[in-house]
């Protein structure tokens, strides 16, 4: 196969847009590309993609579970890149090393690290890409980059009033080196950070268009439902599998150390098969703790009084005593269903 030229690679990469990488905060370039296929793979490594129609896709490496981190990441990059918010959308980044959290060093969502640990590198990366776009426009107009600025997804030549959309500059910008110390967008020009912005993930969750693991369908896919021992430390002693195997669509019953699983050609058939089983559990070494016992112990601790931390910003020089009994409200265990790709796990606890 003939190796792709730098020009061919940039044209191919431009279909995916300008490719922004974090940690190190630099634009992804053509270094390892040897074919159109590898160029497509490289395109997947970018954090920000500016398409030919002007649409901007920002990738997020933080799971969106109600805290709005994906939108916050988009706000940071949108301000540093000076984007038109109406053109911005977000997608989850692939679980690959190049998308690891810059602060944690892993692909993870915890400890408020999505923003706090990535704010500085995200700003720098956005500023680098903005500088590269300005440089590409300056080359096009044959003017000093210092005469150029940006405005809502466009590069502006201030003396002449000329404008070029980012989408027109993608190929040239992708070929320019990233500046080591780009000028960050001054706070007075922030239009998204610190503002009450509608979350980008909500429309798809409201109208049902958002895709989740449980929505994935592949040819020949089977679904498993799992019934775990109701006590931690318990083990599966025995189970008669015939009732489940007699249900249409059930393919197999799998015995596990502390659970039993039913595999079928669909969730509801697997669930029906699981409900038909009556496993016997060996609780010899199982935990004897229950939610009611935890509730009682917490309630007793609260009613016994004691010392609590003083209110925030208090000037108290001594701990504040707890004088009024309060009702403990522990989070009791409950039945839950956690979906994932190619399986549905049903967990029972008491």
XYZ file of C-alpha atoms in Angstrom:
350
model
C 0.000 0.000 0.000
C 1.309 3.460 -0.927
C 2.052 5.631 2.085
C -0.123 8.709 2.414
C 1.522 12.075 1.992
C 1.300 14.775 4.654
C -1.127 16.674 2.407
C -3.345 13.559 1.994
C -3.346 13.000 5.720
C -4.356 16.570 6.500
C -7.193 16.382 3.983
C -8.395 13.145 5.545
C -8.067 14.492 9.085
C -9.967 17.627 8.118
C -13.083 15.506 7.662
C -12.957 14.931 11.409
C -11.950 18.507 12.118
C -9.190 20.207 14.023
C -7.897 17.704 16.548
C -7.107 18.933 20.023
C -5.212 16.768 22.510
C -4.876 17.152 26.258
C -1.850 16.056 28.353
C 0.283 16.999 26.658
C -1.847 19.919 25.547
C -1.029 19.976 21.836
C -2.698 19.520 18.527
C -2.643 15.951 17.213
C -0.494 15.914 14.085
C 0.319 13.630 11.203
C 3.323 11.932 12.745
C 2.245 8.273 12.660
C -0.104 8.328 9.690
C 0.758 5.912 6.899
C -2.616 5.387 5.224
C -6.143 6.817 5.062
C -7.172 4.180 7.611
C -4.554 5.304 10.109
C -5.532 8.903 9.472
C -9.071 8.007 10.484
C -7.721 6.419 13.645
C -5.693 9.531 14.418
C -8.840 11.596 13.982
C -10.351 9.664 16.872
C -7.589 10.928 19.151
C -8.664 14.577 19.013
C -10.570 16.244 21.850
C -12.169 18.921 19.700
C -13.387 18.443 16.147
C -14.411 21.331 13.967
C -16.346 19.969 11.004
C -16.599 21.439 7.530
C -20.108 22.740 8.285
C -18.841 24.641 11.338
C -20.210 22.185 13.889
C -17.942 21.553 16.878
C -17.782 18.279 18.798
C -16.058 18.331 22.180
C -15.153 15.006 23.792
C -15.544 14.487 27.514
C -13.661 11.933 29.613
C -15.968 12.303 32.626
C -19.031 10.118 33.064
C -22.156 12.267 33.102
C -24.197 11.185 36.101
C -25.974 14.415 36.895
C -23.096 16.676 37.861
C -22.755 18.462 34.507
C -19.028 17.843 34.033
C -19.301 17.251 30.291
C -20.917 20.633 29.789
C -18.344 22.250 32.095
C -15.489 20.832 30.001
C -17.221 22.170 26.894
C -17.577 25.611 28.532
C -13.836 25.766 29.259
C -12.812 24.815 25.727
C -15.537 26.945 24.136
C -14.255 30.060 25.886
C -10.584 29.431 25.121
C -11.406 28.624 21.488
C -13.931 31.470 21.282
C -16.672 29.226 19.910
C -20.287 29.921 19.092
C -22.075 27.864 21.766
C -24.903 27.060 19.351
C -22.481 24.993 17.281
C -21.159 22.924 20.210
C -22.106 19.347 21.075
C -20.440 16.795 23.345
C -19.609 13.113 23.034
C -17.959 10.668 25.407
C -14.298 10.117 24.638
C -13.125 6.547 23.949
C -11.632 4.738 26.938
C -8.053 5.131 25.734
C -4.855 6.374 27.386
C -4.828 9.634 25.412
C -8.112 10.599 27.084
C -6.989 9.942 30.668
C -7.819 12.649 33.191
C -4.794 14.959 33.175
C -4.813 15.141 36.979
C -5.678 11.564 37.932
C -3.620 9.841 35.248
C -6.512 7.472 34.525
C -9.903 7.424 32.815
C -12.058 7.956 35.856
C -14.827 10.106 37.314
C -14.505 10.928 41.006
C -13.379 13.547 43.478
C -14.540 16.520 41.378
C -11.527 15.838 39.162
C -13.268 16.372 35.834
C -12.916 20.147 36.158
C -10.634 20.810 39.139
C -7.891 18.505 37.884
C -8.173 19.476 34.226
C -9.017 23.169 34.221
C -5.490 24.421 33.509
C -4.553 21.881 30.791
C -7.942 22.283 29.117
C -7.521 26.060 28.986
C -3.998 25.753 27.610
C -5.068 23.254 24.952
C -7.942 25.484 23.856
C -5.652 28.511 23.718
C -3.133 26.564 21.641
C -5.737 25.595 19.089
C -7.045 29.170 18.917
C -3.511 30.470 18.285
C -3.026 27.916 15.523
C -6.273 28.961 13.862
C -5.220 32.598 14.048
C -1.855 31.671 12.541
C -3.544 29.840 9.674
C -5.740 32.848 8.904
C -2.786 35.225 9.105
C -0.937 33.092 6.554
C -3.992 33.136 4.291
C -4.231 36.919 4.418
C -0.438 37.424 4.521
C -0.715 39.655 7.561
C 0.907 39.548 11.039
C -0.915 37.245 13.475
C -0.932 40.130 15.957
C -3.450 41.946 13.747
C -5.917 39.060 14.092
C -8.418 38.095 16.754
C -11.317 35.638 17.053
C -15.057 36.020 17.382
C -17.562 33.169 17.840
C -15.905 30.559 15.647
C -14.256 32.957 13.209
C -10.858 34.611 12.860
C -11.074 38.370 12.394
C -8.489 40.648 10.746
C -9.035 43.802 12.781
C -7.668 46.439 10.354
C -9.624 45.224 7.311
C -12.620 43.558 8.940
C -12.028 40.340 6.984
C -13.334 37.127 8.549
C -12.683 33.417 8.054
C -14.670 30.643 9.721
C -12.672 28.072 11.685
C -13.999 25.358 9.353
C -12.201 27.051 6.441
C -8.908 26.966 8.356
C -8.900 23.409 9.683
C -6.387 21.912 7.261
C -3.872 24.735 7.537
C -4.216 24.966 11.313
C -3.643 21.226 11.725
C -0.273 21.601 10.006
C 1.014 24.346 12.296
C 3.079 23.753 15.462
C 1.351 24.321 18.793
C 2.773 27.295 20.743
C 4.311 26.329 24.052
C 2.890 29.273 26.016
C -0.246 30.527 24.271
C -2.076 33.597 25.535
C -5.129 32.525 27.533
C -8.475 34.177 26.950
C -8.834 37.021 29.494
C -11.605 36.558 32.009
C -13.520 39.580 30.792
C -14.001 37.795 27.461
C -15.415 34.596 28.957
C -18.926 34.047 27.633
C -19.539 30.529 28.961
C -17.453 29.815 32.066
C -19.146 30.981 35.223
C -22.463 31.343 33.443
C -25.699 29.375 33.867
C -25.511 27.291 30.683
C -28.109 24.714 29.657
C -26.504 21.290 29.896
C -25.633 19.755 26.543
C -26.488 16.196 27.575
C -30.076 16.836 28.672
C -31.955 17.022 25.329
C -30.891 13.506 24.329
C -31.822 12.134 27.744
C -35.232 13.806 27.599
C -36.195 12.796 24.057
C -34.662 9.306 24.256
C -32.047 9.808 21.554
C -29.096 9.383 23.954
C -27.424 5.995 23.647
C -26.610 3.876 26.697
C -24.987 0.494 27.141
C -28.357 -1.195 27.429
C -29.315 0.234 24.004
C -26.482 -1.533 22.181
C -27.591 -4.322 19.873
C -25.238 -6.565 17.895
C -26.064 -9.612 15.715
C -26.528 -12.761 17.769
C -26.318 -10.887 21.047
C -27.455 -12.654 24.224
C -28.457 -11.119 27.534
C -27.700 -12.466 31.005
C -29.525 -11.729 34.221
C -27.711 -12.546 37.456
C -29.190 -13.381 40.855
C -26.593 -12.874 43.578
C -26.641 -14.328 47.057
C -28.723 -12.021 49.285
C -25.939 -11.969 51.924
C -22.327 -10.929 51.443
C -20.033 -13.894 51.824
C -22.729 -16.434 50.974
C -22.258 -19.076 48.293
C -24.494 -20.945 45.877
C -25.228 -24.376 47.325
C -27.500 -25.772 44.614
C -30.106 -24.829 42.025
C -32.489 -26.798 39.812
C -31.961 -25.315 36.324
C -34.824 -27.133 34.575
C -37.543 -24.484 35.254
C -35.440 -21.807 33.554
C -34.375 -23.989 30.627
C -38.027 -24.745 29.923
C -38.730 -21.093 29.115
C -38.655 -20.056 25.479
C -35.518 -18.150 24.508
C -33.404 -19.274 27.455
C -30.087 -20.636 26.195
C -28.193 -21.554 29.324
C -28.079 -21.369 33.114
C -24.657 -20.577 34.557
C -23.726 -21.480 38.140
C -21.307 -19.045 39.805
C -19.647 -19.172 43.227
C -22.076 -16.723 44.803
C -24.725 -16.309 42.116
C -26.655 -17.919 39.295
C -27.104 -16.437 35.822
C -29.649 -17.060 33.074
C -28.635 -16.388 29.473
C -31.342 -15.793 26.867
C -31.990 -14.096 23.534
C -33.589 -11.079 25.221
C -33.797 -9.371 28.585
C -37.363 -10.257 29.517
C -36.902 -13.945 28.687
C -33.711 -14.001 30.746
C -35.536 -12.248 33.579
C -38.421 -14.692 33.397
C -35.961 -17.585 33.505
C -34.238 -16.119 36.529
C -37.543 -15.666 38.350
C -38.287 -19.346 37.768
C -35.229 -20.451 39.745
C -35.202 -21.218 43.469
C -31.492 -21.375 44.385
C -30.339 -22.696 47.746
C -27.677 -20.590 49.445
C -24.905 -21.646 51.803
C -24.839 -18.886 54.425
C -22.323 -20.545 56.749
C -19.758 -17.783 56.245
C -22.150 -15.054 55.182
C -22.505 -11.675 56.827
C -25.343 -11.421 59.349
C -25.702 -7.652 58.981
C -28.987 -6.195 57.717
C -30.277 -2.750 56.803
C -32.525 -2.721 59.851
C -29.554 -3.454 62.131
C -27.544 -0.639 60.557
C -30.495 1.720 60.962
C -30.840 0.847 64.634
C -27.122 1.378 65.339
C -27.069 4.737 63.562
C -30.205 5.875 65.362
C -28.705 4.888 68.707
C -25.521 6.825 67.941
C -27.471 9.960 67.024
C -29.716 9.798 70.101
C -26.710 9.342 72.381
C -25.569 12.900 71.713
C -21.920 13.844 71.318
C -19.834 16.429 69.515
C -20.316 17.762 66.010
C -18.278 20.160 63.875
C -19.144 23.850 64.259
C -21.027 25.535 61.418
C -18.958 26.801 58.498
C -17.484 30.284 59.098
C -18.260 29.969 62.797
C -16.040 31.813 65.267
C -16.677 29.242 68.000
C -13.554 28.253 69.936
C -15.029 24.965 71.144
C -16.959 22.131 69.497
C -20.703 22.547 69.328
C -22.612 19.972 71.413
C -25.380 17.976 69.807
C -28.284 18.645 72.163
C -31.306 17.821 70.018
C -31.852 14.171 69.059
C -32.208 13.769 65.308
C -33.552 10.934 63.266
C -30.885 9.002 61.403
C -31.637 8.488 57.736
C -29.236 5.833 56.470
C -29.319 4.874 52.844
C -30.817 1.414 53.021
C -29.910 -1.268 50.523
C -32.412 -1.759 47.738
C -33.046 -3.859 44.691
C -31.231 -2.352 41.711
C -30.598 -3.127 38.103
C -27.308 -2.093 36.481
C -27.124 -2.407 32.685
C -23.935 -2.855 30.717
C -22.932 -3.949 27.246
C -24.233 -7.470 26.460
C -25.533 -8.172 29.957
C -28.054 -7.005 32.495
C -27.202 -7.683 36.130
C -29.947 -7.980 38.719
C -28.728 -7.606 42.260
C -30.834 -8.488 45.284
C -29.987 -7.256 48.771
C -31.848 -7.213 52.027
